[in-house]
Amino acid sequence: MKIAVDAMGGDYAPEEVVKGVEAARDRYSQLEFQVFGDEAAIQNCLQSSDRITLVPTSEVITMGEEPVKAVKQKKDSSLVQAAQAVANGEADAVFSAGNTGAILTAAIFIVGRIKGVDRPALASALPAYGGPHKSFVLMDMGANAENKAAHLYQYSILGSFYAKEVLGYDHPRVRLLNNGGEEDKGDDVHKAAHQLMKQSGFVNFLGNVEAREILEGTADVVVADGFSGNTALKAIEGTALTTMGQLKTAITAGGLRGKLGALFLKPALKSLKNEMNFNEQGGAVVLGVKAPVVKAHGSSKAVAVANAMGQIQTMVQEDLTGKSAAFIAENRAALKGKKE
Amino acid sequence: MKIAVDAMGGDYAPEEVVKGVEAARDRYSQLEFQVFGDEAAIQNCLQSSDRITLVPTSEVITMGEEPVKAVKQKKDSSLVQAAQAVANGEADAVFSAGNTGAILTAAIFIVGRIKGVDRPALASALPAYGGPHKSFVLMDMGANAENKAAHLYQYSILGSFYAKEVLGYDHPRVRLLNNGGEEDKGDDVHKAAHQLMKQSGFVNFLGNVEAREILEGTADVVVADGFSGNTALKAIEGTALTTMGQLKTAITAGGLRGKLGALFLKPALKSLKNEMNFNEQGGAVVLGVKAPVVKAHGSSKAVAVANAMGQIQTMVQEDLTGKSAAFIAENRAALKGKKE
């Protein structure tokens, strides 16, 4: 099993990416890597080339670049070449910690959409504070600014496959992020999507979920349109950070008493901080394309990179994309839904 | 100045509503109240009828009722009668802690829209953790499931008037809640709304804001479509609650050490809890109707009710609706915007 790695994406590239690849190589005996990027820079931090092939590339897509233009023009960039390796059948999956828009563009236009999927989406596992499982899948986190009901229905299928094959949940519980619990809530797109999921024989649909309950573990897959999925995710991250910041402020304002309390609570506060740090919970996955494409957070260090490789291994082993594609091929007519 | 009070709405009605009205009467010497509701129940908890007129009504709109139907059918409900008093010119503003949808419906169809405002919105002041001011206005929090660009532009005007006249901010800084900072971000509605605000000679528009930064005080008015405004608000509330819950869990898991730490930190944790309790930060306001209509949280106790009365007093004193309406009348053509 071979993973094509964009070694030049992310705040700590290529050092931490290469370190992460080596850690994953030592941890997972079946993994091989094609590492794309600046030859000298990678050689400089690579300890051993066992099961790692370095593929030199001459260009880098940076964080601020306009995604579609960058992917089109920088043919010899580490990201484009890594995606091309998967398209050519030389590798099984793509990893990058770089420009999210460029990764999505490369996934859709180079790796290619699964036939029958209109709009691939960005999915991520977030912590569930309650319910039977430790995490749930949120998608679309923002690959799309606008969605139709049929897209949301397709997400409920893709998300169910991910929850089942990668997270190992039987009959994953699916909910639709909406502005109310009742089935007549939301705009026309959400009303129609609700009906498509409800009438589906495949999706284990439990109805709408409001953003207030999103972290409570009442669903294994939360389906959202890209705009509000992105809004919810960012509001969650921002509020968690703000609350932690306010806690610090309140402790500091408490003077000596606050300092003593903080000393006693140090382990508790540290575990809370880890719990609320959504960035280290693994990579985001582009679902709906022909091979696993995983995007780690830009600030990923070696451990996060290695964890993402483990996640990719599971996706390839379980043939996530193959199973999703086969199901979608068999059910294409139904999946087109009523266009809204 | 007279406030029409729906005494029967909310979890603790009528006791806490009546107590709050009496507290406000004692606090604000210029306020008079018309209190609508069950005569015996109100008499039962009313201490003194000084500046308080009891208007008996025979019906109550409950929390679960379908709003439009309830407002249409329950003509003698405390809410409908309170709104009717404002429509008839007998009172200057409406207060209720009841069914949000019904309050919106009564505001729009009984109090009436300001000419030129297409879709009144629900606005609320949320805490700003950073920036020059202690709070900012978020609107629409969910009065509408779907918005056009012109609606969002109208919100930027209505929100600016609220921030200036009620919160006292000069040149309120306005931002548009969007899925990215650049002006070409978002769907067609948000792109068009961005341009309308940017080209406006009146709005002090500073561009987009992402939900991650929404609590950081980078804007005095955050304009959102009702669907994503609702999503952001609920995600913020849910995450704050979850974080506080996780903190408690982490402290408990810390055993004796955790308990000691919590003891020392008690004042700090209490102040944090108050800081993150968005429900007690005053009432939500229906903006875009002909008189102030304020909706307090259903769980409001007397103090929150009395605070909301102070907020209403400022709105009436500063003639918020009159000033907004006059501006909109003068600029109606421009405010219609490009319909998207």
JSON list of N, CA and C in Angstrom, two decimals, chain B residues 64-129:
[
{"chain": "B", "resi": 64, "resn": "GLY", "atom": "N", "xyz": [-44.75, 25.34, 22.52]},
{"chain": "B", "resi": 64, "resn": "GLY", "atom": "CA", "xyz": [-44.71, 24.39, 21.41]},
{"chain": "B", "resi": 64, "resn": "GLY", "atom": "C", "xyz": [-45.64, 24.75, 20.24]},
{"chain": "B", "resi": 65, "resn": "GLU", "atom": "N", "xyz": [-46.48, 25.76, 20.40]},
{"chain": "B", "resi": 65, "resn": "GLU", "atom": "CA", "xyz": [-47.49, 26.03, 19.37]},
{"chain": "B", "resi": 65, "resn": "GLU", "atom": "C", "xyz": [-46.92, 26.56, 18.06]},
{"chain": "B", "resi": 66, "resn": "GLU", "atom": "N", "xyz": [-47.61, 26.20, 16.96]},
{"chain": "B", "resi": 66, "resn": "GLU", "atom": "CA", "xyz": [-47.22, 26.68, 15.64]},
{"chain": "B", "resi": 66, "resn": "GLU", "atom": "C", "xyz": [-47.52, 28.18, 15.62]},
{"chain": "B", "resi": 67, "resn": "PRO", "atom": "N", "xyz": [-46.47, 29.02, 15.41]},
{"chain": "B", "resi": 67, "resn": "PRO", "atom": "CA", "xyz": [-46.59, 30.45, 15.63]},
{"chain": "B", "resi": 67, "resn": "PRO", "atom": "C", "xyz": [-47.70, 31.16, 14.84]},
{"chain": "B", "resi": 68, "resn": "VAL", "atom": "N", "xyz": [-47.69, 30.99, 13.53]},
{"chain": "B", "resi": 68, "resn": "VAL", "atom": "CA", "xyz": [-48.62, 31.78, 12.71]},
{"chain": "B", "resi": 68, "resn": "VAL", "atom": "C", "xyz": [-50.07, 31.42, 13.05]},
{"chain": "B", "resi": 69, "resn": "LYS", "atom": "N", "xyz": [-50.31, 30.13, 13.19]},
{"chain": "B", "resi": 69, "resn": "LYS", "atom": "CA", "xyz": [-51.65, 29.66, 13.53]},
{"chain": "B", "resi": 69, "resn": "LYS", "atom": "C", "xyz": [-52.08, 30.19, 14.91]},
{"chain": "B", "resi": 70, "resn": "ALA", "atom": "N", "xyz": [-51.16, 30.13, 15.86]},
{"chain": "B", "resi": 70, "resn": "ALA", "atom": "CA", "xyz": [-51.48, 30.56, 17.23]},
{"chain": "B", "resi": 70, "resn": "ALA", "atom": "C", "xyz": [-51.83, 32.04, 17.26]},
{"chain": "B", "resi": 71, "resn": "VAL", "atom": "N", "xyz": [-51.03, 32.86, 16.58]},
{"chain": "B", "resi": 71, "resn": "VAL", "atom": "CA", "xyz": [-51.27, 34.32, 16.60]},
{"chain": "B", "resi": 71, "resn": "VAL", "atom": "C", "xyz": [-52.58, 34.65, 15.90]},
{"chain": "B", "resi": 72, "resn": "LYS", "atom": "N", "xyz": [-52.87, 33.90, 14.83]},
{"chain": "B", "resi": 72, "resn": "LYS", "atom": "CA", "xyz": [-54.11, 34.13, 14.08]},
{"chain": "B", "resi": 72, "resn": "LYS", "atom": "C", "xyz": [-55.33, 33.76, 14.92]},
{"chain": "B", "resi": 73, "resn": "GLN", "atom": "N", "xyz": [-55.24, 32.61, 15.61]},
{"chain": "B", "resi": 73, "resn": "GLN", "atom": "CA", "xyz": [-56.43, 32.09, 16.28]},
{"chain": "B", "resi": 73, "resn": "GLN", "atom": "C", "xyz": [-56.63, 32.63, 17.70]},
{"chain": "B", "resi": 74, "resn": "LYS", "atom": "N", "xyz": [-55.56, 32.83, 18.43]},
{"chain": "B", "resi": 74, "resn": "LYS", "atom": "CA", "xyz": [-55.72, 33.25, 19.83]},
{"chain": "B", "resi": 74, "resn": "LYS", "atom": "C", "xyz": [-55.71, 34.77, 19.96]},
{"chain": "B", "resi": 75, "resn": "LYS", "atom": "N", "xyz": [-56.80, 35.36, 19.52]},
{"chain": "B", "resi": 75, "resn": "LYS", "atom": "CA", "xyz": [-56.91, 36.82, 19.48]},
{"chain": "B", "resi": 75, "resn": "LYS", "atom": "C", "xyz": [-56.87, 37.41, 20.88]},
{"chain": "B", "resi": 76, "resn": "ASP", "atom": "N", "xyz": [-57.35, 36.65, 21.87]},
{"chain": "B", "resi": 76, "resn": "ASP", "atom": "CA", "xyz": [-57.36, 37.20, 23.22]},
{"chain": "B", "resi": 76, "resn": "ASP", "atom": "C", "xyz": [-56.21, 36.64, 24.08]},
{"chain": "B", "resi": 77, "resn": "SER", "atom": "N", "xyz": [-55.13, 36.28, 23.39]},
{"chain": "B", "resi": 77, "resn": "SER", "atom": "CA", "xyz": [-53.96, 35.84, 24.15]},
{"chain": "B", "resi": 77, "resn": "SER", "atom": "C", "xyz": [-53.20, 37.06, 24.65]},
{"chain": "B", "resi": 78, "resn": "SER", "atom": "N", "xyz": [-52.44, 36.85, 25.71]},
{"chain": "B", "resi": 78, "resn": "SER", "atom": "CA", "xyz": [-51.67, 37.96, 26.30]},
{"chain": "B", "resi": 78, "resn": "SER", "atom": "C", "xyz": [-50.69, 38.56, 25.30]},
{"chain": "B", "resi": 79, "resn": "LEU", "atom": "N", "xyz": [-50.07, 37.72, 24.46]},
{"chain": "B", "resi": 79, "resn": "LEU", "atom": "CA", "xyz": [-49.11, 38.22, 23.49]},
{"chain": "B", "resi": 79, "resn": "LEU", "atom": "C", "xyz": [-49.79, 39.06, 22.41]},
{"chain": "B", "resi": 80, "resn": "VAL", "atom": "N", "xyz": [-50.85, 38.51, 21.82]},
{"chain": "B", "resi": 80, "resn": "VAL", "atom": "CA", "xyz": [-51.54, 39.22, 20.74]},
{"chain": "B", "resi": 80, "resn": "VAL", "atom": "C", "xyz": [-52.11, 40.54, 21.26]},
{"chain": "B", "resi": 81, "resn": "GLN", "atom": "N", "xyz": [-52.68, 40.53, 22.46]},
{"chain": "B", "resi": 81, "resn": "GLN", "atom": "CA", "xyz": [-53.25, 41.76, 23.01]},
{"chain": "B", "resi": 81, "resn": "GLN", "atom": "C", "xyz": [-52.16, 42.80, 23.31]},
{"chain": "B", "resi": 82, "resn": "ALA", "atom": "N", "xyz": [-51.02, 42.34, 23.78]},
{"chain": "B", "resi": 82, "resn": "ALA", "atom": "CA", "xyz": [-49.91, 43.27, 24.04]},
{"chain": "B", "resi": 82, "resn": "ALA", "atom": "C", "xyz": [-49.44, 43.92, 22.74]},
{"chain": "B", "resi": 83, "resn": "ALA", "atom": "N", "xyz": [-49.30, 43.10, 21.69]},
{"chain": "B", "resi": 83, "resn": "ALA", "atom": "CA", "xyz": [-48.89, 43.64, 20.39]},
{"chain": "B", "resi": 83, "resn": "ALA", "atom": "C", "xyz": [-49.94, 44.59, 19.85]},
{"chain": "B", "resi": 84, "resn": "GLN", "atom": "N", "xyz": [-51.21, 44.22, 20.05]},
{"chain": "B", "resi": 84, "resn": "GLN", "atom": "CA", "xyz": [-52.32, 45.05, 19.59]},
{"chain": "B", "resi": 84, "resn": "GLN", "atom": "C", "xyz": [-52.30, 46.42, 20.27]},
{"chain": "B", "resi": 85, "resn": "ALA", "atom": "N", "xyz": [-51.95, 46.46, 21.55]},
{"chain": "B", "resi": 85, "resn": "ALA", "atom": "CA", "xyz": [-51.89, 47.72, 22.28]},
{"chain": "B", "resi": 85, "resn": "ALA", "atom": "C", "xyz": [-50.88, 48.67, 21.63]},
{"chain": "B", "resi": 86, "resn": "VAL", "atom": "N", "xyz": [-49.76, 48.11, 21.16]},
{"chain": "B", "resi": 86, "resn": "VAL", "atom": "CA", "xyz": [-48.76, 48.94, 20.49]},
{"chain": "B", "resi": 86, "resn": "VAL", "atom": "C", "xyz": [-49.28, 49.39, 19.12]},
{"chain": "B", "resi": 87, "resn": "ALA", "atom": "N", "xyz": [-49.91, 48.47, 18.41]},
{"chain": "B", "resi": 87, "resn": "ALA", "atom": "CA", "xyz": [-50.46, 48.82, 17.10]},
{"chain": "B", "resi": 87, "resn": "ALA", "atom": "C", "xyz": [-51.50, 49.93, 17.23]},
{"chain": "B", "resi": 88, "resn": "ASN", "atom": "N", "xyz": [-52.27, 49.91, 18.32]},
{"chain": "B", "resi": 88, "resn": "ASN", "atom": "CA", "xyz": [-53.31, 50.93, 18.55]},
{"chain": "B", "resi": 88, "resn": "ASN", "atom": "C", "xyz": [-52.76, 52.23, 19.12]},
{"chain": "B", "resi": 89, "resn": "GLY", "atom": "N", "xyz": [-51.47, 52.28, 19.38]},
{"chain": "B", "resi": 89, "resn": "GLY", "atom": "CA", "xyz": [-50.88, 53.49, 19.93]},
{"chain": "B", "resi": 89, "resn": "GLY", "atom": "C", "xyz": [-51.07, 53.65, 21.42]},
{"chain": "B", "resi": 90, "resn": "GLU", "atom": "N", "xyz": [-51.52, 52.59, 22.10]},
{"chain": "B", "resi": 90, "resn": "GLU", "atom": "CA", "xyz": [-51.71, 52.69, 23.55]},
{"chain": "B", "resi": 90, "resn": "GLU", "atom": "C", "xyz": [-50.42, 52.42, 24.32]},
{"chain": "B", "resi": 91, "resn": "ALA", "atom": "N", "xyz": [-49.48, 51.74, 23.69]},
{"chain": "B", "resi": 91, "resn": "ALA", "atom": "CA", "xyz": [-48.19, 51.46, 24.35]},
{"chain": "B", "resi": 91, "resn": "ALA", "atom": "C", "xyz": [-47.07, 51.67, 23.34]},
{"chain": "B", "resi": 92, "resn": "ASP", "atom": "N", "xyz": [-45.83, 51.79, 23.84]},
{"chain": "B", "resi": 92, "resn": "ASP", "atom": "CA", "xyz": [-44.69, 52.13, 22.99]},
{"chain": "B", "resi": 92, "resn": "ASP", "atom": "C", "xyz": [-43.83, 50.94, 22.59]},
{"chain": "B", "resi": 93, "resn": "ALA", "atom": "N", "xyz": [-43.96, 49.83, 23.30]},
{"chain": "B", "resi": 93, "resn": "ALA", "atom": "CA", "xyz": [-43.09, 48.69, 23.04]},
{"chain": "B", "resi": 93, "resn": "ALA", "atom": "C", "xyz": [-43.73, 47.43, 23.62]},
{"chain": "B", "resi": 94, "resn": "VAL", "atom": "N", "xyz": [-43.29, 46.27, 23.11]},
{"chain": "B", "resi": 94, "resn": "VAL", "atom": "CA", "xyz": [-43.81, 44.98, 23.58]},
{"chain": "B", "resi": 94, "resn": "VAL", "atom": "C", "xyz": [-42.69, 44.20, 24.25]},
{"chain": "B", "resi": 95, "resn": "PHE", "atom": "N", "xyz": [-43.02, 43.55, 25.36]},
{"chain": "B", "resi": 95, "resn": "PHE", "atom": "CA", "xyz": [-42.09, 42.62, 26.01]},
{"chain": "B", "resi": 95, "resn": "PHE", "atom": "C", "xyz": [-42.76, 41.26, 26.15]},
{"chain": "B", "resi": 96, "resn": "SER", "atom": "N", "xyz": [-41.99, 40.19, 25.85]},
{"chain": "B", "resi": 96, "resn": "SER", "atom": "CA", "xyz": [-42.48, 38.83, 26.09]},
{"chain": "B", "resi": 96, "resn": "SER", "atom": "C", "xyz": [-41.31, 37.89, 26.32]},
{"chain": "B", "resi": 97, "resn": "ALA", "atom": "N", "xyz": [-41.50, 36.88, 27.13]},
{"chain": "B", "resi": 97, "resn": "ALA", "atom": "CA", "xyz": [-40.50, 35.82, 27.30]},
{"chain": "B", "resi": 97, "resn": "ALA", "atom": "C", "xyz": [-41.05, 34.52, 26.73]},
{"chain": "B", "resi": 98, "resn": "GLY", "atom": "N", "xyz": [-42.03, 34.62, 25.83]},
{"chain": "B", "resi": 98, "resn": "GLY", "atom": "CA", "xyz": [-42.73, 33.44, 25.33]},
{"chain": "B", "resi": 98, "resn": "GLY", "atom": "C", "xyz": [-42.15, 32.86, 24.04]},
{"chain": "B", "resi": 99, "resn": "ASN", "atom": "N", "xyz": [-43.00, 32.16, 23.33]},
{"chain": "B", "resi": 99, "resn": "ASN", "atom": "CA", "xyz": [-42.73, 31.49, 22.05]},
{"chain": "B", "resi": 99, "resn": "ASN", "atom": "C", "xyz": [-42.10, 32.44, 21.03]},
{"chain": "B", "resi": 100, "resn": "THR", "atom": "N", "xyz": [-40.83, 32.19, 20.67]},
{"chain": "B", "resi": 100, "resn": "THR", "atom": "CA", "xyz": [-40.10, 33.11, 19.78]},
{"chain": "B", "resi": 100, "resn": "THR", "atom": "C", "xyz": [-40.80, 33.32, 18.44]},
{"chain": "B", "resi": 101, "resn": "GLY", "atom": "N", "xyz": [-41.24, 32.23, 17.82]},
{"chain": "B", "resi": 101, "resn": "GLY", "atom": "CA", "xyz": [-41.90, 32.34, 16.53]},
{"chain": "B", "resi": 101, "resn": "GLY", "atom": "C", "xyz": [-43.17, 33.17, 16.62]},
{"chain": "B", "resi": 102, "resn": "ALA", "atom": "N", "xyz": [-43.91, 32.98, 17.70]},
{"chain": "B", "resi": 102, "resn": "ALA", "atom": "CA", "xyz": [-45.16, 33.74, 17.86]},
{"chain": "B", "resi": 102, "resn": "ALA", "atom": "C", "xyz": [-44.87, 35.22, 18.09]},
{"chain": "B", "resi": 103, "resn": "ILE", "atom": "N", "xyz": [-43.80, 35.52, 18.82]},
{"chain": "B", "resi": 103, "resn": "ILE", "atom": "CA", "xyz": [-43.42, 36.92, 19.05]},
{"chain": "B", "resi": 103, "resn": "ILE", "atom": "C", "xyz": [-43.04, 37.58, 17.73]},
{"chain": "B", "resi": 104, "resn": "LEU", "atom": "N", "xyz": [-42.27, 36.86, 16.92]},
{"chain": "B", "resi": 104, "resn": "LEU", "atom": "CA", "xyz": [-41.90, 37.38, 15.60]},
{"chain": "B", "resi": 104, "resn": "LEU", "atom": "C", "xyz": [-43.14, 37.63, 14.75]},
{"chain": "B", "resi": 105, "resn": "THR", "atom": "N", "xyz": [-44.04, 36.65, 14.76]},
{"chain": "B", "resi": 105, "resn": "THR", "atom": "CA", "xyz": [-45.26, 36.76, 13.96]},
{"chain": "B", "resi": 105, "resn": "THR", "atom": "C", "xyz": [-46.09, 37.96, 14.42]},
{"chain": "B", "resi": 106, "resn": "ALA", "atom": "N", "xyz": [-46.26, 38.10, 15.73]},
{"chain": "B", "resi": 106, "resn": "ALA", "atom": "CA", "xyz": [-47.02, 39.23, 16.26]},
{"chain": "B", "resi": 106, "resn": "ALA", "atom": "C", "xyz": [-46.33, 40.55, 15.92]},
{"chain": "B", "resi": 107, "resn": "ALA", "atom": "N", "xyz": [-45.00, 40.56, 16.00]},
{"chain": "B", "resi": 107, "resn": "ALA", "atom": "CA", "xyz": [-44.24, 41.78, 15.69]},
{"chain": "B", "resi": 107, "resn": "ALA", "atom": "C", "xyz": [-44.47, 42.19, 14.24]},
{"chain": "B", "resi": 108, "resn": "ILE", "atom": "N", "xyz": [-44.36, 41.21, 13.35]},
{"chain": "B", "resi": 108, "resn": "ILE", "atom": "CA", "xyz": [-44.43, 41.52, 11.92]},
{"chain": "B", "resi": 108, "resn": "ILE", "atom": "C", "xyz": [-45.86, 41.83, 11.48]},
{"chain": "B", "resi": 109, "resn": "PHE", "atom": "N", "xyz": [-46.83, 41.03, 11.94]},
{"chain": "B", "resi": 109, "resn": "PHE", "atom": "CA", "xyz": [-48.18, 41.17, 11.41]},
{"chain": "B", "resi": 109, "resn": "PHE", "atom": "C", "xyz": [-49.08, 42.08, 12.25]},
{"chain": "B", "resi": 110, "resn": "ILE", "atom": "N", "xyz": [-48.76, 42.29, 13.52]},
{"chain": "B", "resi": 110, "resn": "ILE", "atom": "CA", "xyz": [-49.60, 43.17, 14.33]},
{"chain": "B", "resi": 110, "resn": "ILE", "atom": "C", "xyz": [-48.93, 44.53, 14.54]},
{"chain": "B", "resi": 111, "resn": "VAL", "atom": "N", "xyz": [-47.71, 44.53, 15.05]},
{"chain": "B", "resi": 111, "resn": "VAL", "atom": "CA", "xyz": [-46.99, 45.81, 15.19]},
{"chain": "B", "resi": 111, "resn": "VAL", "atom": "C", "xyz": [-46.68, 46.36, 13.80]},
{"chain": "B", "resi": 112, "resn": "GLY", "atom": "N", "xyz": [-46.25, 45.50, 12.90]},
{"chain": "B", "resi": 112, "resn": "GLY", "atom": "CA", "xyz": [-46.06, 45.89, 11.50]},
{"chain": "B", "resi": 112, "resn": "GLY", "atom": "C", "xyz": [-44.63, 46.23, 11.13]},
{"chain": "B", "resi": 113, "resn": "ARG", "atom": "N", "xyz": [-44.28, 45.88, 9.89]},
{"chain": "B", "resi": 113, "resn": "ARG", "atom": "CA", "xyz": [-42.94, 46.16, 9.36]},
{"chain": "B", "resi": 113, "resn": "ARG", "atom": "C", "xyz": [-42.74, 47.65, 9.13]},
{"chain": "B", "resi": 114, "resn": "ILE", "atom": "N", "xyz": [-41.53, 48.12, 9.28]},
{"chain": "B", "resi": 114, "resn": "ILE", "atom": "CA", "xyz": [-41.15, 49.46, 8.83]},
{"chain": "B", "resi": 114, "resn": "ILE", "atom": "C", "xyz": [-41.18, 49.43, 7.31]},
{"chain": "B", "resi": 115, "resn": "LYS", "atom": "N", "xyz": [-41.77, 50.45, 6.70]},
{"chain": "B", "resi": 115, "resn": "LYS", "atom": "CA", "xyz": [-41.84, 50.50, 5.25]},
{"chain": "B", "resi": 115, "resn": "LYS", "atom": "C", "xyz": [-40.42, 50.45, 4.67]},
{"chain": "B", "resi": 116, "resn": "GLY", "atom": "N", "xyz": [-40.19, 49.54, 3.73]},
{"chain": "B", "resi": 116, "resn": "GLY", "atom": "CA", "xyz": [-38.86, 49.44, 3.12]},
{"chain": "B", "resi": 116, "resn": "GLY", "atom": "C", "xyz": [-38.02, 48.31, 3.71]},
{"chain": "B", "resi": 117, "resn": "VAL", "atom": "N", "xyz": [-38.47, 47.76, 4.82]},
{"chain": "B", "resi": 117, "resn": "VAL", "atom": "CA", "xyz": [-37.77, 46.60, 5.39]},
{"chain": "B", "resi": 117, "resn": "VAL", "atom": "C", "xyz": [-38.49, 45.35, 4.90]},
{"chain": "B", "resi": 118, "resn": "ASP", "atom": "N", "xyz": [-37.78, 44.50, 4.16]},
{"chain": "B", "resi": 118, "resn": "ASP", "atom": "CA", "xyz": [-38.42, 43.32, 3.59]},
{"chain": "B", "resi": 118, "resn": "ASP", "atom": "C", "xyz": [-38.63, 42.23, 4.63]},
{"chain": "B", "resi": 119, "resn": "ARG", "atom": "N", "xyz": [-37.63, 41.99, 5.48]},
{"chain": "B", "resi": 119, "resn": "ARG", "atom": "CA", "xyz": [-37.68, 40.87, 6.42]},
{"chain": "B", "resi": 119, "resn": "ARG", "atom": "C", "xyz": [-37.12, 41.29, 7.78]},
{"chain": "B", "resi": 120, "resn": "PRO", "atom": "N", "xyz": [-37.98, 41.65, 8.72]},
{"chain": "B", "resi": 120, "resn": "PRO", "atom": "CA", "xyz": [-37.46, 41.95, 10.06]},
{"chain": "B", "resi": 120, "resn": "PRO", "atom": "C", "xyz": [-36.62, 40.79, 10.57]},
{"chain": "B", "resi": 121, "resn": "ALA", "atom": "N", "xyz": [-35.70, 41.11, 11.46]},
{"chain": "B", "resi": 121, "resn": "ALA", "atom": "CA", "xyz": [-34.74, 40.11, 11.93]},
{"chain": "B", "resi": 121, "resn": "ALA", "atom": "C", "xyz": [-34.67, 40.11, 13.44]},
{"chain": "B", "resi": 122, "resn": "LEU", "atom": "N", "xyz": [-34.16, 39.01, 13.98]},
{"chain": "B", "resi": 122, "resn": "LEU", "atom": "CA", "xyz": [-33.96, 38.90, 15.42]},
{"chain": "B", "resi": 122, "resn": "LEU", "atom": "C", "xyz": [-32.49, 39.25, 15.71]},
{"chain": "B", "resi": 123, "resn": "ALA", "atom": "N", "xyz": [-32.30, 40.24, 16.58]},
{"chain": "B", "resi": 123, "resn": "ALA", "atom": "CA", "xyz": [-30.95, 40.69, 16.90]},
{"chain": "B", "resi": 123, "resn": "ALA", "atom": "C", "xyz": [-30.70, 40.53, 18.39]},
{"chain": "B", "resi": 124, "resn": "SER", "atom": "N", "xyz": [-29.44, 40.29, 18.73]},
{"chain": "B", "resi": 124, "resn": "SER", "atom": "CA", "xyz": [-29.13, 40.17, 20.15]},
{"chain": "B", "resi": 124, "resn": "SER", "atom": "C", "xyz": [-27.73, 40.69, 20.39]},
{"chain": "B", "resi": 125, "resn": "ALA", "atom": "N", "xyz": [-27.49, 41.23, 21.59]},
{"chain": "B", "resi": 125, "resn": "ALA", "atom": "CA", "xyz": [-26.14, 41.65, 21.94]},
{"chain": "B", "resi": 125, "resn": "ALA", "atom": "C", "xyz": [-25.43, 40.47, 22.60]},
{"chain": "B", "resi": 126, "resn": "LEU", "atom": "N", "xyz": [-24.28, 40.10, 22.05]},
{"chain": "B", "resi": 126, "resn": "LEU", "atom": "CA", "xyz": [-23.46, 39.02, 22.60]},
{"chain": "B", "resi": 126, "resn": "LEU", "atom": "C", "xyz": [-22.17, 39.61, 23.17]},
{"chain": "B", "resi": 127, "resn": "PRO", "atom": "N", "xyz": [-21.52, 38.93, 24.10]},
{"chain": "B", "resi": 127, "resn": "PRO", "atom": "CA", "xyz": [-20.29, 39.47, 24.67]},
{"chain": "B", "resi": 127, "resn": "PRO", "atom": "C", "xyz": [-19.14, 39.47, 23.67]},
{"chain": "B", "resi": 128, "resn": "ALA", "atom": "N", "xyz": [-18.35, 40.55, 23.68]},
{"chain": "B", "resi": 128, "resn": "ALA", "atom": "CA", "xyz": [-17.15, 40.64, 22.84]},
{"chain": "B", "resi": 128, "resn": "ALA", "atom": "C", "xyz": [-15.95, 40.46, 23.75]},
{"chain": "B", "resi": 129, "resn": "TYR", "atom": "N", "xyz": [-15.18, 39.40, 23.52]},
{"chain": "B", "resi": 129, "resn": "TYR", "atom": "CA", "xyz": [-13.98, 39.14, 24.34]},
{"chain": "B", "resi": 129, "resn": "TYR", "atom": "C", "xyz": [-12.77, 39.72, 23.62]}
]
